[in-house]
XYZ file of C-alpha atoms in Angstrom:
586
model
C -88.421 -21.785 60.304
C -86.168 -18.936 61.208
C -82.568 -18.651 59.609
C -80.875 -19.563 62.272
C -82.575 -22.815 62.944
C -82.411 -23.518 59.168
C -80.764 -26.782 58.233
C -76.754 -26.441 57.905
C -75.837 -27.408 53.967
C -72.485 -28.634 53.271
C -70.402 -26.371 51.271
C -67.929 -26.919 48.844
C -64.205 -28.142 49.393
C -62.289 -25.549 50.463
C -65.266 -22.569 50.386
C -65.816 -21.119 53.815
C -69.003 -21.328 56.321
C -70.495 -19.572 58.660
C -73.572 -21.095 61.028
C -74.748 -21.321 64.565
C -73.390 -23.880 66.947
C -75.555 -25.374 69.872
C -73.649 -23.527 72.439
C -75.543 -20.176 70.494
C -72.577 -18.632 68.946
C -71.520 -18.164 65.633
C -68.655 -19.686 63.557
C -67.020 -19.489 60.503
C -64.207 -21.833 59.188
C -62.204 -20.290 56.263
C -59.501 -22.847 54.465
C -56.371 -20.397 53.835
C -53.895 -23.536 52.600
C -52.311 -26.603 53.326
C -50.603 -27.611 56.331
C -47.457 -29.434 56.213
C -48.675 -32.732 56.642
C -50.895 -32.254 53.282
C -54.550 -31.336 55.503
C -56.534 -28.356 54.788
C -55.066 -25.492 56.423
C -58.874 -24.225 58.060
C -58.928 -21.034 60.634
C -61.691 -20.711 62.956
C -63.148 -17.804 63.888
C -66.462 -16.927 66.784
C -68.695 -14.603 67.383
C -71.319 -13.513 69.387
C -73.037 -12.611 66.203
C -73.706 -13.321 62.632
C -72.027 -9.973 61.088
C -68.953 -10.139 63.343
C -68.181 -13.565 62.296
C -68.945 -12.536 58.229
C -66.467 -9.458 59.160
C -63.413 -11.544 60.040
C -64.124 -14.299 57.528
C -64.207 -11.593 54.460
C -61.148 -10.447 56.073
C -59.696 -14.001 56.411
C -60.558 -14.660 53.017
C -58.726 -11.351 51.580
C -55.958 -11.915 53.384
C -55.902 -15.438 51.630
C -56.099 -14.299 48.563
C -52.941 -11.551 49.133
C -50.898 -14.637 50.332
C -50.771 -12.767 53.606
C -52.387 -14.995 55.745
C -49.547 -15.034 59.030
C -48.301 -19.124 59.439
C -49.725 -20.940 62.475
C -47.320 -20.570 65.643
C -45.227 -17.948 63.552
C -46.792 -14.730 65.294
C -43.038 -12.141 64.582
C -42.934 -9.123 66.670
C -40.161 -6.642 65.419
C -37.938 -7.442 68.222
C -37.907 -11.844 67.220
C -37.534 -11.029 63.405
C -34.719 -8.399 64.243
C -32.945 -10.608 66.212
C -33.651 -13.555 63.897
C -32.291 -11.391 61.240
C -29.382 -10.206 62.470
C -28.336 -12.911 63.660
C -28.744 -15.852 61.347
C -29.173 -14.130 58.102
C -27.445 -10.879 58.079
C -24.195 -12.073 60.026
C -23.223 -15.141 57.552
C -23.891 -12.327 54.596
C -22.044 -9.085 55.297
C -18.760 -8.181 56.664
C -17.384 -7.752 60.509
C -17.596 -3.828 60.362
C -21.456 -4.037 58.667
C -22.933 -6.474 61.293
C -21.428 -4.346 64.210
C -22.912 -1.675 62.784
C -26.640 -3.408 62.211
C -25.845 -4.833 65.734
C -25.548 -1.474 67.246
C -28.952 -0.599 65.893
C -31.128 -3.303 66.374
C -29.957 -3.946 69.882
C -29.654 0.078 71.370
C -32.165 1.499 68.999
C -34.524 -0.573 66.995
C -35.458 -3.325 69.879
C -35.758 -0.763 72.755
C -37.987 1.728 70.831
C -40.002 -0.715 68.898
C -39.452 -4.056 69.416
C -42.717 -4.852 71.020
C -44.747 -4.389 67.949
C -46.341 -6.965 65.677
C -44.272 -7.247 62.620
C -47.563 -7.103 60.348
C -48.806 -4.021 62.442
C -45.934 -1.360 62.399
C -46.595 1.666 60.830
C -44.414 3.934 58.854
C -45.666 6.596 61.048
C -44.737 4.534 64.056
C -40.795 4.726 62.568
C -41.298 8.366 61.807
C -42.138 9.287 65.098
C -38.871 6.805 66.403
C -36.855 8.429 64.945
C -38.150 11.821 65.658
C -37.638 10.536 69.136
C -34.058 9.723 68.648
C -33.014 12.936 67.456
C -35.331 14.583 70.214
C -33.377 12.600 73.140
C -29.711 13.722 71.214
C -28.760 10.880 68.705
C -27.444 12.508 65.871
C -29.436 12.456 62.368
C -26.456 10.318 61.658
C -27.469 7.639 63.854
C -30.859 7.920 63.037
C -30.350 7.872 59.546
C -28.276 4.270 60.039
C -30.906 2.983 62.209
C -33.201 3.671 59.367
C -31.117 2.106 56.319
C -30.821 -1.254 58.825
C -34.908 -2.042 59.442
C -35.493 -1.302 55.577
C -33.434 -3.974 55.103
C -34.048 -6.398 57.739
C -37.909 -5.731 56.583
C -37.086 -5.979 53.024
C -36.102 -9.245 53.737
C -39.027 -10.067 55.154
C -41.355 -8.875 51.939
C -38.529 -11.217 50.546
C -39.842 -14.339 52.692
C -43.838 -13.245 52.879
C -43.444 -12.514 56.246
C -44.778 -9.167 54.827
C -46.101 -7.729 52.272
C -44.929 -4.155 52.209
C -42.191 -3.098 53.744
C -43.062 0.393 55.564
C -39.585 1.401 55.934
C -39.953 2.004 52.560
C -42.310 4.589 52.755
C -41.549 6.396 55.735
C -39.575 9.456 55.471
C -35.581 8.707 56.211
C -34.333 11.215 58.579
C -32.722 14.116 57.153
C -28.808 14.266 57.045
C -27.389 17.071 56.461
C -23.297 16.509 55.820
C -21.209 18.496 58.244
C -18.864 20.731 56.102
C -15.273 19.538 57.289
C -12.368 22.375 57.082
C -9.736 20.652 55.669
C -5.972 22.108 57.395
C -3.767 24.682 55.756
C -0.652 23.912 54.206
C 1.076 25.440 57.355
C -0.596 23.189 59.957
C -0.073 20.040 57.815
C 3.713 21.098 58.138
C 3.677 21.642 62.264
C 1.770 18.325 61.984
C 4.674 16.191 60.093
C 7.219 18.370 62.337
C 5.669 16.735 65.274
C 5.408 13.435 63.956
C 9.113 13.049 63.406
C 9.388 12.915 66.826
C 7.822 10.365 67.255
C 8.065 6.070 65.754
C 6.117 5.182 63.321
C 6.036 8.643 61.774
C 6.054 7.619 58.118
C 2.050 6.582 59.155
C 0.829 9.919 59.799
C 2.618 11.329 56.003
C 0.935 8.801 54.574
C -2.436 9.767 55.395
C -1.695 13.751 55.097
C -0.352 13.284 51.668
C -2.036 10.330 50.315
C -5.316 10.360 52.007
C -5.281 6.684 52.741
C -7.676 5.426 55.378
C -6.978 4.800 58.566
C -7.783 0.946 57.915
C -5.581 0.689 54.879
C -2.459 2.624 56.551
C -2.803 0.239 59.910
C -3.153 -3.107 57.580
C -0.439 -2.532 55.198
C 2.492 -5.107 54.425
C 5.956 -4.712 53.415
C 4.754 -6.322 50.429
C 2.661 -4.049 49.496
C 5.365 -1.265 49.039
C 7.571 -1.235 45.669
C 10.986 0.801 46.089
C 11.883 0.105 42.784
C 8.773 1.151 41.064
C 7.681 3.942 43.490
C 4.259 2.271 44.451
C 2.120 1.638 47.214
C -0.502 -1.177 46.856
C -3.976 -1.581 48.706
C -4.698 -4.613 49.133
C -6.363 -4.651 52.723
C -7.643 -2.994 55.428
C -7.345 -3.736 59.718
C -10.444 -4.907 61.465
C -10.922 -3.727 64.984
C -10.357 -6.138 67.661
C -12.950 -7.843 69.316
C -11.952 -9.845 72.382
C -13.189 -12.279 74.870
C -12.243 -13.297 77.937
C -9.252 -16.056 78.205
C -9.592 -16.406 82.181
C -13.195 -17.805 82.250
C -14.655 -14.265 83.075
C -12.695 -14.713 86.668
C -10.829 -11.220 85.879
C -14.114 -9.312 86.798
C -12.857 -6.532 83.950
C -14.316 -6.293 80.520
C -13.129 -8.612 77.620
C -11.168 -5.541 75.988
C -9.070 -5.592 79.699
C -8.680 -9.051 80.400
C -4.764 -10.020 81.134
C -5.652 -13.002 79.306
C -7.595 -11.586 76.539
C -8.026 -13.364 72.888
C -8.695 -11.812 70.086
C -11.704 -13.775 68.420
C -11.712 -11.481 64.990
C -9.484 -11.829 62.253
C -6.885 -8.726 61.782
C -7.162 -7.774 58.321
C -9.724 -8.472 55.312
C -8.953 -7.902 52.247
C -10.453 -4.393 50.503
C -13.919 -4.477 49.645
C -14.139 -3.105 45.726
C -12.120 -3.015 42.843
C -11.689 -0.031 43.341
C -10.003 -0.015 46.984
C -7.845 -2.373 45.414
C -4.849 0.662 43.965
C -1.473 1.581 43.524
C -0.665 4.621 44.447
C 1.864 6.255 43.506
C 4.364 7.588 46.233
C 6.719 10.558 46.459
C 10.862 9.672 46.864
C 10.446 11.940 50.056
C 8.055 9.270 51.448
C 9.852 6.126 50.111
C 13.026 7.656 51.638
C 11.000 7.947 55.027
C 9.571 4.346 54.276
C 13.537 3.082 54.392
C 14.118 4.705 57.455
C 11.204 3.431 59.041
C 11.918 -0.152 57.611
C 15.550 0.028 59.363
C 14.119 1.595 62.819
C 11.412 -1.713 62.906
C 14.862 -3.733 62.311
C 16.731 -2.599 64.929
C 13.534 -3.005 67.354
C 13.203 -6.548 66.366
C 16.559 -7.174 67.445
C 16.062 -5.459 70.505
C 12.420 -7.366 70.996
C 14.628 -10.848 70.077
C 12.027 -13.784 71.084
C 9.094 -11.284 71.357
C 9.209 -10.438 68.649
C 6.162 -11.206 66.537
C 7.333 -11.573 62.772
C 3.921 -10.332 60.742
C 5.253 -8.673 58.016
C 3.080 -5.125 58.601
C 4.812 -1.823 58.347
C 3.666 -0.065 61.210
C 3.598 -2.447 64.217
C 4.091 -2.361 67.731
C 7.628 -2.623 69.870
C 6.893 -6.594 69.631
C 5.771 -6.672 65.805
C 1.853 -7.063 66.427
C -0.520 -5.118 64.095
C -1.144 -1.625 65.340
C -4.735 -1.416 67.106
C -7.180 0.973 65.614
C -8.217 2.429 68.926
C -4.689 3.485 70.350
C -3.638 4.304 66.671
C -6.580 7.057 67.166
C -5.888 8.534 70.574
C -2.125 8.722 68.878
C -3.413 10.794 66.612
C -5.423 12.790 69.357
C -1.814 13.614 71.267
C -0.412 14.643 68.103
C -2.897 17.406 67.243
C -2.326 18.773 70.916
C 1.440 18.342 70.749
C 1.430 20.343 67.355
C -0.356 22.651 68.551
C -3.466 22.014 65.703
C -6.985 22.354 66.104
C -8.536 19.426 67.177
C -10.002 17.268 64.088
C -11.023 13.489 63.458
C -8.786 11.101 61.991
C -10.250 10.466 58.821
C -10.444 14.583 58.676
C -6.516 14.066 57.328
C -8.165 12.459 54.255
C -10.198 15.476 53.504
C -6.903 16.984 53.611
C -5.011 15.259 50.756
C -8.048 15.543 48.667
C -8.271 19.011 48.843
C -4.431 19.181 47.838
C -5.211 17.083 44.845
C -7.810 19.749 43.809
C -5.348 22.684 44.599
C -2.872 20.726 41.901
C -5.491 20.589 39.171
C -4.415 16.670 39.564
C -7.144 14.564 36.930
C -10.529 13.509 38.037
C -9.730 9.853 36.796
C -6.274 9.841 39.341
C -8.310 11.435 41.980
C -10.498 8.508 42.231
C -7.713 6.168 41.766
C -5.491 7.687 44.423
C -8.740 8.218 46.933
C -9.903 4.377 45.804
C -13.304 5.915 44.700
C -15.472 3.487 42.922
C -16.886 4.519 39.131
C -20.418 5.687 39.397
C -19.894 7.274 43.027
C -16.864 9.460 42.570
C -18.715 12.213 41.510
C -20.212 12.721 44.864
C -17.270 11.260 47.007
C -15.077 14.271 45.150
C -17.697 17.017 46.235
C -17.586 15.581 49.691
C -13.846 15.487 50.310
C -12.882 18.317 47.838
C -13.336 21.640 49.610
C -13.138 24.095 47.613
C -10.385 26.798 49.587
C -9.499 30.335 48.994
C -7.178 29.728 46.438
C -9.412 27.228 44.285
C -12.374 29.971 44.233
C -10.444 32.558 43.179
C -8.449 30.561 40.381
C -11.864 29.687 39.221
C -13.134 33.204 39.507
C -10.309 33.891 37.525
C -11.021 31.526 34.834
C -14.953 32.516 34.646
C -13.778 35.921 33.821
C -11.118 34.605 31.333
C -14.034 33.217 29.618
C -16.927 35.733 29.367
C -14.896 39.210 29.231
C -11.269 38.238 28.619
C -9.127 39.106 25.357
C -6.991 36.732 24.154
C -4.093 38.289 22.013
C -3.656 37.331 18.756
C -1.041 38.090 16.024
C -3.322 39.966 13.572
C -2.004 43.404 13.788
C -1.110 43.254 17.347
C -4.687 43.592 17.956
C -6.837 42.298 21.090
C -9.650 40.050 19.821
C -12.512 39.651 22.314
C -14.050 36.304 22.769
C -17.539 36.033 22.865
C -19.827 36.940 25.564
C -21.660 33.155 25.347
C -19.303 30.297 25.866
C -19.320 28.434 22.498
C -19.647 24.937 24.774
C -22.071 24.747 27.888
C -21.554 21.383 29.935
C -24.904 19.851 30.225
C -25.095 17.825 33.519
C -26.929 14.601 32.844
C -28.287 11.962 35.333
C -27.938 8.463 33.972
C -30.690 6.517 35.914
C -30.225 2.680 34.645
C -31.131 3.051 31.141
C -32.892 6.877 31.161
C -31.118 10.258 30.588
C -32.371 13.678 32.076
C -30.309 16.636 31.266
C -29.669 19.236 34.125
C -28.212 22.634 33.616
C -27.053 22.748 37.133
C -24.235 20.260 38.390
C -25.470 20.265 42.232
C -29.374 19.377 40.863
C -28.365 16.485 38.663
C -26.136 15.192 41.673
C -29.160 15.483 44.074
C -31.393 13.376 41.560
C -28.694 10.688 41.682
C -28.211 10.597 45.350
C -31.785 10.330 46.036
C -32.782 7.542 42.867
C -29.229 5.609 44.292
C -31.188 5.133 48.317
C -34.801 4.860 46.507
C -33.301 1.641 44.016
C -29.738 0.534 45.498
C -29.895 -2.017 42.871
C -29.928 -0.284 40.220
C -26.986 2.153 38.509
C -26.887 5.879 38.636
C -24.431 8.305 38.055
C -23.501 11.888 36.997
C -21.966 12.319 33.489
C -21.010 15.735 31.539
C -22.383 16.256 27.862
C -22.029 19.185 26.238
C -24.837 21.121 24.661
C -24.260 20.203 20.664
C -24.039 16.264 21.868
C -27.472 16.373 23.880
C -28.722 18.489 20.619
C -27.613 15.470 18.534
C -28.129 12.233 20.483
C -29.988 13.393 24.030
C -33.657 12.578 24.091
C -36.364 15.548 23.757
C -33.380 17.872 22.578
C -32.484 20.983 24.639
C -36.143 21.495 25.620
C -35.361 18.381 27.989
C -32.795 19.889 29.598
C -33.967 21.084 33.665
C -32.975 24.247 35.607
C -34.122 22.802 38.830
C -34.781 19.874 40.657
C -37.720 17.666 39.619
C -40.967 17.151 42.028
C -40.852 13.699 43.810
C -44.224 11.321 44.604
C -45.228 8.803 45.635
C -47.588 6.608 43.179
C -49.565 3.898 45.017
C -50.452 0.782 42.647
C -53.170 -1.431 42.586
C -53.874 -4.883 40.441
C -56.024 -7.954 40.146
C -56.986 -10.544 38.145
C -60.123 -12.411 37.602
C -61.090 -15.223 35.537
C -63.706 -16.040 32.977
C -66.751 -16.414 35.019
C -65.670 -13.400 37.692
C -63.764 -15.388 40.130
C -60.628 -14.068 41.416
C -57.085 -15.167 40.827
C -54.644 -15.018 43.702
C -52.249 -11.987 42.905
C -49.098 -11.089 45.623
C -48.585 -8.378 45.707
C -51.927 -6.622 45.342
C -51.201 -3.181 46.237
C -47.621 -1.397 46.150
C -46.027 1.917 46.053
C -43.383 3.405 44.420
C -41.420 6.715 44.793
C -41.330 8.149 41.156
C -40.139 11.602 39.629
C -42.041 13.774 36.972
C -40.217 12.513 34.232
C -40.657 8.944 35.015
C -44.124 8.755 32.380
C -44.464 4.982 32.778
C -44.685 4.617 36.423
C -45.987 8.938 37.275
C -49.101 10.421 37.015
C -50.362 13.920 39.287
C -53.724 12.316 39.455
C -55.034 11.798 42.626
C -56.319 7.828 41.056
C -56.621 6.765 37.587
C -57.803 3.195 36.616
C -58.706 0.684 33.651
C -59.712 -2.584 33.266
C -58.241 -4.550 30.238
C -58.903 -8.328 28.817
C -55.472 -10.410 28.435
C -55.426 -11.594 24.518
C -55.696 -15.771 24.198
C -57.353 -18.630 25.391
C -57.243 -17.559 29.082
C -59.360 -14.373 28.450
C -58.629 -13.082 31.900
C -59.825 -9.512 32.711
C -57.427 -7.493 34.829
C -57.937 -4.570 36.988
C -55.105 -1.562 37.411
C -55.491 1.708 39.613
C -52.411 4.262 40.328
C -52.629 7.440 41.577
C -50.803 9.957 44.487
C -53.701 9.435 46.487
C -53.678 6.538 48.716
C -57.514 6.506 49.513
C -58.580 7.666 46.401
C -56.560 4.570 44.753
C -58.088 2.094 47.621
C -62.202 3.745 46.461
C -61.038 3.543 42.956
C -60.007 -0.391 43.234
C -63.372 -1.292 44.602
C -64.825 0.141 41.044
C -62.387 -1.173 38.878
C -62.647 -4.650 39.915
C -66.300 -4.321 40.143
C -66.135 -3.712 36.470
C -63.317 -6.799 36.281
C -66.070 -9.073 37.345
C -68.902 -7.612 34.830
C -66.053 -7.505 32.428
C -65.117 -10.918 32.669
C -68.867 -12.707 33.072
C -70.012 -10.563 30.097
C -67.603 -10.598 27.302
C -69.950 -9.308 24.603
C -70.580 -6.142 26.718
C -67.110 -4.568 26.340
C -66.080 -5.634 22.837
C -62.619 -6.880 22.115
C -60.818 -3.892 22.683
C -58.059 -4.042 25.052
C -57.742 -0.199 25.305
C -58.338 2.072 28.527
């Protein structure tokens, strides 16, 4: 009797089979769950022959066992979960200004580029090379960048709902952005600026953003309210949302929404600031209050003039009928006022890099800084090296101060003698990265902030910051003493994981996930090692007695050959306990 006329056998519950039909193919049926109505969830799979049907049911079967196994008549391409995504989950979640922005890149970049592939089949190569392409056909690494941060999210939430199991935005490499160095204006063109503006109404708007940096969202949504004569304070408490109309003739107009005689705005004006943080007072100048009154008694005499028009609101800077100022025309107003003044031309939010660099030039606090600029703890750090450029001046004060330190005299009254300080400050600031709950030490301010930056897009969840210690504190209380401490940047890898688990007897326990990888820095000993795969197998203490199997390594095939081993030892392991002993060491 050959094998494949042999007799069929039944096979267990739920256990998979493979045999000949009549019509001289082969099938195999592989249970992978339980459909909603309580019914064995069973795939079928055909073949012309016996190994290609074995092939997909092992694969069925692993795929099972991963919890990976795609749900029937749920088949996501990029472009449906995208949409799905942005749509139903991301829009009731995150504000108007974030889901325009996610908007913007799902629909112009993500969906046109790769949209057509299965969500279970993109690559991170395949983003790699998109965004390779974007920058190639002139989107800015900006852009690219943006579209980048948006489908690791929209596919971490995917991992989230085992839609996936590894998110390959994760791995693949974000594009590089490189931050444009902004030239912040002089003192002089600042003051042809504000000469210009006083020409104009609503002048008081453009001093406030030259001397207090605000943004241009704060300036455009601020109430009467929120200013205090008597106490000399400005609150922020809000910022204006751009506009977003529809049409309010039925789309008879033939123009676009934005254009529509009978346009309606279907987005709320303000919302209220976003952090503790961009919640401040700030503290103003009697030169700006004074300008504040004036403006206050101008906007009275146009109500009167507007009579019924009028549009009572309660914002400071409004237009000729009391509506909030729009965003877009508040920008090209800025525009004609550069050209009027006869500036260089600059973005609007440049003026902020302006008032921040005239905090700096006033040796005004760090702490202030951040409460003037609304900077939230644990990110000033880098907003302050962003926005505060260091000028002529500051360089050579510090210059100044450098040499003060190493080769200047201080006089002292002992004789009329000069008494030379020493050559070797008696403090050196130690730069250290707080990452969560570890501490690395960094000689350089720039390498520390680096670290930060890069651990802070690698685990958003999690804290990191820059703090100063000096040298006797980190001698005292810093981990590994000053031999910890890190002239350079650290090297960067990526460790790929393995695990399983398998029960007395060898059979395997269903594990999700079963393979991972994490980015991870040299001094990160618990998750690091520069081998290209390491593994162990190790016996759970108690009644259980499970054996488990763990690989890591830098080497993503070397990890995948090495898994094959270590759970072949798993299963030896765990259907011959007297073999290995009771040790649960490596």
């Amino acid at each position: 009797m050959t094998r494949a006329s042999a007799p069929k056998t039944r096979q267990p519950n739920g256990a998979s089979s493979i045999f000949q039909g009549k019509d001289g193919r082969w099938h195999g049926y592989v249970t992978v769950g339980t459909k909603d109505n309580g019914s064995p969830d069973r795939r079928h799979v055909s073949r012309k022959t016996r190994p290609e049907v074995t092939k997909l049911v092992r694969e069925l079967e692993r795929q099972r066992d991963k919890g990976a196994v795609r749900q029937v008549g749920k088949s996501w391409t990029l472009e449906t979960w995208l949409t799905h995504w942005v749509e139903n989950i991301a829009a009731a979640h995150v504000s108007e200004n974030t889901i325009d922005g996610y908007r913007v890149a799902v629909n112009h970049h993500l969906i046109p580029g790769l949209g057509a592939h299965r969500l279970e089949k993109l690559e991170p190569e395949h983003l790699e090379r998109f965004y390779k392409k974007m920058q190639d056909s002139g989107s800015a690494a900006g852009t690219a960048h943006q579209v980048h941060r948006t489908v690791r999210t929209a596919l971490n939430e995917a991992v989230r709902r085992a839609h996936l199991t590894v998110n390959p935005a994760t791995i693949a490499k974000a594009p590089r952005l490189e931050e444009e160095e902004v030239e912040p204006y002089s003192v002089e063109e600042v003051q042809r600026l504000l000469a210009e503006a006083a020409k104009h109404r609503n002048t008081a708007r453009w001093v406030i953003a030259l001397a207090l940096g605000l943004r241009q969202g704060e300036v455009l949504g601020m109430q009467w309210d929120d200013v205090d004569f008597d106490l000399g304070v400005i609150r922020v408490r809000r910022g204006r949302l751009r506009p977003r109309y529809k049409h309010g003739c039925g789309d008879r107009c033939g123009r676009k929404p934005g254009y529509c005689p009978q346009k309606i705005n279907t987005r709320r004006e303000t919302k209220n600031a976003k952090s503790r943080a961009g919640q401040r007072p700030i503290g103003a100048p009697d030169e700006l209050l004074q300008l504040l009154r004036q403006h206050k008694e101008g906007q009275a005499h146009e109500r009167a003039l507007a009579r019924d028009l009028w549009t009572e609101k309660g914002y400071v800077f409004t237009s000729p009928t009391g509506e909030p100022l729009n965003p877009n025309t508040d920008y090209h107003k800025w525009k004609e006022l550069l050209k009027a003044a006869g500036v260089r031309d600059a973005r609007l939010h440049d003026a902020r890099h302006t008032a921040a660099t005239v905090l700096l030039i006033l040796g005004v606090p760090d702490a202030v800084v951040d409460a003037i600029m609304g900077w939230e703890p644990g990110k000033s750090a880098r907003m302050r090296r962003r926005y505060q450029h260091l000028t002529s001046r500051v360089l050579k004060d510090t210059a100044d101060k450098v040499g003060g330190l190493l080769w200047g005299t201080d006089q002292a009254d002992l004789g009329g003698g000069a008494v030379s300080r020493s050559p070797v400050p008696a403090e050196l600031v130690l730069h250290v990265a707080r990452l969560g709950e570890r501490l690395v030490p960094f000689a350089h301010a720039d390498h520390a902030a680096e670290v930060v930056d890069r651990w802070r897009e690698d685990w958003p969840d999690h804290s990191a910051a820059v703090e100063q210690w000096d040298r006797r504190r980190w001698e005292r209380e810093g981990p590994g003493g000053l031999r910890a401490v890190r002239d350079r940047v650290p090297q960067q890898a990526r460790v790929f994981h393995a695990h399983a688990v398998f029960l007395p007897g060898g059979a395997r326990e269903a594990r999700l996930p079963e393979t991972w990888s994490v980015p991870a820095w040299d001094f990160e000993t618990d998750s690091y090692t520069d081998r290209p795969s390491a593994w162990r197998t190790v016996r759970r203490p108690g009644p259980g007695e499970e054996v488990e199997a763990h690989v890591r390594g830098t080497d993503e095939v070397a990890v995948k050959a090495a898994f094959a081993e270590a759970c072949a030892q798993a299963v030896d392991r765990a259907q011959n306990p007297g073999k290995y002993g009771d040790t649960d060491e490596w």
